[in-house]
């Protein structure tokens, strides 16, 4: 999620920084090291996770990096369940916390889709993504012409399958034929 800081552009743009994290980091700790070592722009909020189920919430701007571990309570946020990270604006965070507590222990993809609907999502909600890091499954929705992403249907993909697909598509066509001919 983006925050403030328009004009604080003396660093790596967020999209390039996230790509770097995704290409080089295998764990949450490695991702945090990249975020700490790289000059950052503007203000952004991230949730980072990995296949070991490690996760953190991050508030980053050019001057600081604040890391919230699962269950860590922050004075600006409402109650956070033990194995949860939560980052959101004040009113939306209250709704999110209440919904997480209501569904605690029973949160699956369908429940999460409901949990993050308005008023947790802003009116300007452009994209939603729900990740299962241990399987690389992702469900996502994009805003419609007049509706927020949270009110649109979700599509599913597996990031591992997409990476393999695009890796195979990027290989020169003759390479596979030559390898098969040598066998």
Short mmCIF file of C-alpha atoms in Angstrom, two decimals:
data_model
loop_
_atom_site.label_atom_id
_atom_site.label_comp_id
_atom_site.label_asym_id
_atom_site.label_seq_id
_atom_site.Cartn_x
_atom_site.Cartn_y
_atom_site.Cartn_z
CA UNK A 1 0.00 0.00 0.00
CA UNK A 2 1.22 3.44 -0.81
CA UNK A 3 1.33 6.24 1.71
CA UNK A 4 2.72 9.76 1.73
CA UNK A 5 5.98 11.12 0.44
CA UNK A 6 5.33 12.47 -3.02
CA UNK A 7 8.60 14.00 -4.11
CA UNK A 8 10.77 11.66 -1.99
CA UNK A 9 12.18 9.99 -5.10
CA UNK A 10 15.86 9.84 -4.21
CA UNK A 11 16.04 6.05 -4.10
CA UNK A 12 14.96 2.89 -5.88
CA UNK A 13 11.32 3.08 -7.05
CA UNK A 14 9.04 0.69 -5.19
CA UNK A 15 8.28 -1.51 -8.22
CA UNK A 16 11.98 -2.11 -8.89
CA UNK A 17 12.64 -2.67 -5.19
CA UNK A 18 9.90 -5.31 -4.99
CA UNK A 19 11.20 -7.01 -8.12
CA UNK A 20 14.68 -7.12 -6.56
CA UNK A 21 13.23 -8.64 -3.38
CA UNK A 22 11.30 -11.26 -5.36
CA UNK A 23 14.31 -12.19 -7.49
CA UNK A 24 16.96 -12.34 -4.76
CA UNK A 25 15.25 -13.09 -1.44
CA UNK A 26 14.26 -16.62 -0.45
CA UNK A 27 13.24 -15.70 3.11
CA UNK A 28 11.63 -12.84 4.97
CA UNK A 29 14.98 -12.03 6.63
CA UNK A 30 16.70 -11.79 3.23
CA UNK A 31 13.89 -9.53 1.99
CA UNK A 32 14.28 -7.28 5.03
CA UNK A 33 18.04 -7.06 4.44
CA UNK A 34 17.42 -5.87 0.86
CA UNK A 35 14.87 -3.30 2.06
CA UNK A 36 17.29 -2.03 4.73
CA UNK A 37 20.29 -1.80 2.35
CA UNK A 38 18.48 -0.11 -0.54
CA UNK A 39 17.71 3.62 -0.58
CA UNK A 40 13.90 3.84 -0.67
CA UNK A 41 11.40 6.34 -2.08
CA UNK A 42 8.15 7.65 -0.63
CA UNK A 43 6.17 5.79 2.03
CA UNK A 44 4.97 2.22 1.53
CA UNK A 45 3.50 -0.53 3.65
CA UNK A 46 4.34 -4.16 2.90
CA UNK A 47 3.45 -7.59 4.19
CA UNK A 48 6.29 -10.02 3.51
CA UNK A 49 6.03 -13.78 3.89
CA UNK A 50 7.82 -16.92 2.78
CA UNK A 51 7.19 -20.64 2.38
CA UNK A 52 8.24 -21.33 5.98
CA UNK A 53 5.22 -19.20 7.03
CA UNK A 54 7.47 -16.45 8.40
CA UNK A 55 5.86 -13.04 7.98
CA UNK A 56 6.28 -9.38 8.89
CA UNK A 57 4.50 -6.11 8.31
CA UNK A 58 6.72 -3.27 7.17
CA UNK A 59 6.30 0.50 7.21
CA UNK A 60 9.02 1.94 4.98
CA UNK A 61 9.95 5.45 3.96
CA UNK A 62 13.28 6.99 2.94
CA UNK A 63 14.29 7.61 6.57
CA UNK A 64 13.16 4.48 8.42
CA UNK A 65 12.00 0.88 8.24
CA UNK A 66 9.58 -0.25 10.97
CA UNK A 67 9.07 -4.02 11.17
CA UNK A 68 6.10 -5.64 12.92
CA UNK A 69 6.38 -9.35 13.76
CA UNK A 70 3.31 -11.62 14.07
CA UNK A 71 1.19 -10.69 17.08
CA UNK A 72 3.24 -7.58 17.78
CA UNK A 73 1.00 -4.83 19.08
CA UNK A 74 1.64 -1.29 17.82
CA UNK A 75 0.21 1.76 19.61
CA UNK A 76 -1.34 3.09 16.38
CA UNK A 77 -3.08 -0.21 15.54
CA UNK A 78 -5.93 -2.17 17.13
CA UNK A 79 -5.53 -5.66 18.62
CA UNK A 80 -3.57 -8.08 16.44
CA UNK A 81 -4.04 -11.87 16.94
CA UNK A 82 -0.89 -13.86 17.86
CA UNK A 83 0.02 -15.21 14.41
CA UNK A 84 -1.08 -12.16 12.43
CA UNK A 85 0.40 -8.97 11.05
CA UNK A 86 -1.95 -6.09 10.42
CA UNK A 87 -1.30 -2.80 8.64
CA UNK A 88 -4.10 -0.41 7.72
CA UNK A 89 -5.46 3.10 8.27
CA UNK A 90 -7.16 3.83 11.62
CA UNK A 91 -10.87 3.16 10.90
CA UNK A 92 -10.16 0.42 8.39
CA UNK A 93 -7.75 -1.24 10.84
CA UNK A 94 -10.50 -1.42 13.49
CA UNK A 95 -12.83 -3.20 11.05
CA UNK A 96 -10.01 -5.48 9.90
CA UNK A 97 -9.05 -6.42 13.45
CA UNK A 98 -12.67 -7.15 14.39
CA UNK A 99 -13.18 -9.34 11.29
CA UNK A 100 -9.91 -11.22 11.85
CA UNK A 101 -10.87 -11.96 15.46
CA UNK A 102 -14.38 -13.07 14.38
CA UNK A 103 -12.97 -15.55 11.85
CA UNK A 104 -9.82 -16.49 13.78
CA UNK A 105 -8.88 -20.14 13.19
CA UNK A 106 -11.26 -20.41 10.22
CA UNK A 107 -9.68 -18.10 7.65
CA UNK A 108 -9.42 -19.52 4.18
CA UNK A 109 -9.40 -17.74 0.80
CA UNK A 110 -13.18 -17.28 0.71
CA UNK A 111 -13.20 -15.87 4.25
CA UNK A 112 -10.30 -13.52 3.48
CA UNK A 113 -12.12 -12.19 0.40
CA UNK A 114 -15.02 -11.25 2.69
CA UNK A 115 -12.77 -9.93 5.47
CA UNK A 116 -11.06 -7.38 3.20
CA UNK A 117 -14.25 -5.94 1.66
CA UNK A 118 -15.33 -2.36 2.41
CA UNK A 119 -14.92 -0.64 4.79
CA UNK A 120 -11.55 -2.43 5.20
CA UNK A 121 -10.87 -1.67 1.53
CA UNK A 122 -10.83 1.98 0.56
CA UNK A 123 -13.19 3.43 -2.05
CA UNK A 124 -10.10 3.81 -4.26
CA UNK A 125 -9.25 0.08 -3.89
CA UNK A 126 -7.46 -0.76 -7.17
CA UNK A 127 -6.03 -4.24 -6.50
CA UNK A 128 -6.42 -7.04 -3.96
CA UNK A 129 -4.17 -10.07 -3.68
CA UNK A 130 -4.36 -13.03 -1.34
CA UNK A 131 -1.24 -15.20 -1.20
CA UNK A 132 -0.47 -18.71 0.02
CA UNK A 133 3.35 -18.47 0.17
CA UNK A 134 3.91 -22.15 0.94
CA UNK A 135 2.24 -23.19 -2.36
CA UNK A 136 2.79 -19.96 -4.37
CA UNK A 137 -0.94 -19.72 -5.05
CA UNK A 138 -2.40 -16.26 -5.51
CA UNK A 139 -5.94 -14.95 -5.87
CA UNK A 140 -6.33 -11.42 -7.18
CA UNK A 141 -8.96 -8.89 -8.19
CA UNK A 142 -8.67 -5.58 -9.98
CA UNK A 143 -11.06 -2.63 -9.79
CA UNK A 144 -13.77 -2.39 -12.40
CA UNK A 145 -14.75 0.71 -14.31
CA UNK A 146 -16.91 1.94 -11.42
CA UNK A 147 -16.33 -0.61 -8.64
CA UNK A 148 -13.49 -1.25 -6.19
CA UNK A 149 -11.37 -4.40 -6.54
CA UNK A 150 -12.99 -5.92 -3.43
CA UNK A 151 -16.32 -6.08 -5.30
CA UNK A 152 -14.90 -7.73 -8.41
CA UNK A 153 -14.42 -11.47 -9.04
CA UNK A 154 -11.07 -12.98 -8.11
CA UNK A 155 -8.82 -14.92 -10.48
CA UNK A 156 -6.41 -17.63 -9.32
CA UNK A 157 -2.90 -18.41 -10.50
CA UNK A 158 0.13 -20.29 -9.22
CA UNK A 159 3.29 -18.18 -9.35
CA UNK A 160 5.55 -21.25 -9.63
CA UNK A 161 3.66 -22.41 -12.72
CA UNK A 162 3.79 -18.91 -14.23
CA UNK A 163 7.55 -18.66 -13.66
CA UNK A 164 8.06 -22.06 -15.35
CA UNK A 165 5.75 -21.13 -18.23
CA UNK A 166 7.49 -17.83 -18.94
CA UNK A 167 10.92 -19.42 -18.50
CA UNK A 168 10.06 -22.04 -21.11
CA UNK A 169 8.52 -19.43 -23.43
CA UNK A 170 11.70 -17.32 -23.23
CA UNK A 171 13.98 -20.18 -24.34
CA UNK A 172 14.98 -20.08 -28.01
CA UNK A 173 12.84 -22.56 -29.97
CA UNK A 174 15.80 -24.35 -31.56
CA UNK A 175 17.41 -25.04 -28.20
CA UNK A 176 14.83 -27.68 -27.18
CA UNK A 177 14.93 -29.35 -30.59
CA UNK A 178 18.75 -29.51 -30.54
CA UNK A 179 18.74 -30.98 -27.03
CA UNK A 180 16.21 -33.63 -28.07
CA UNK A 181 18.25 -34.52 -31.17
CA UNK A 182 21.37 -35.15 -29.03
CA UNK A 183 19.52 -37.62 -26.83
#
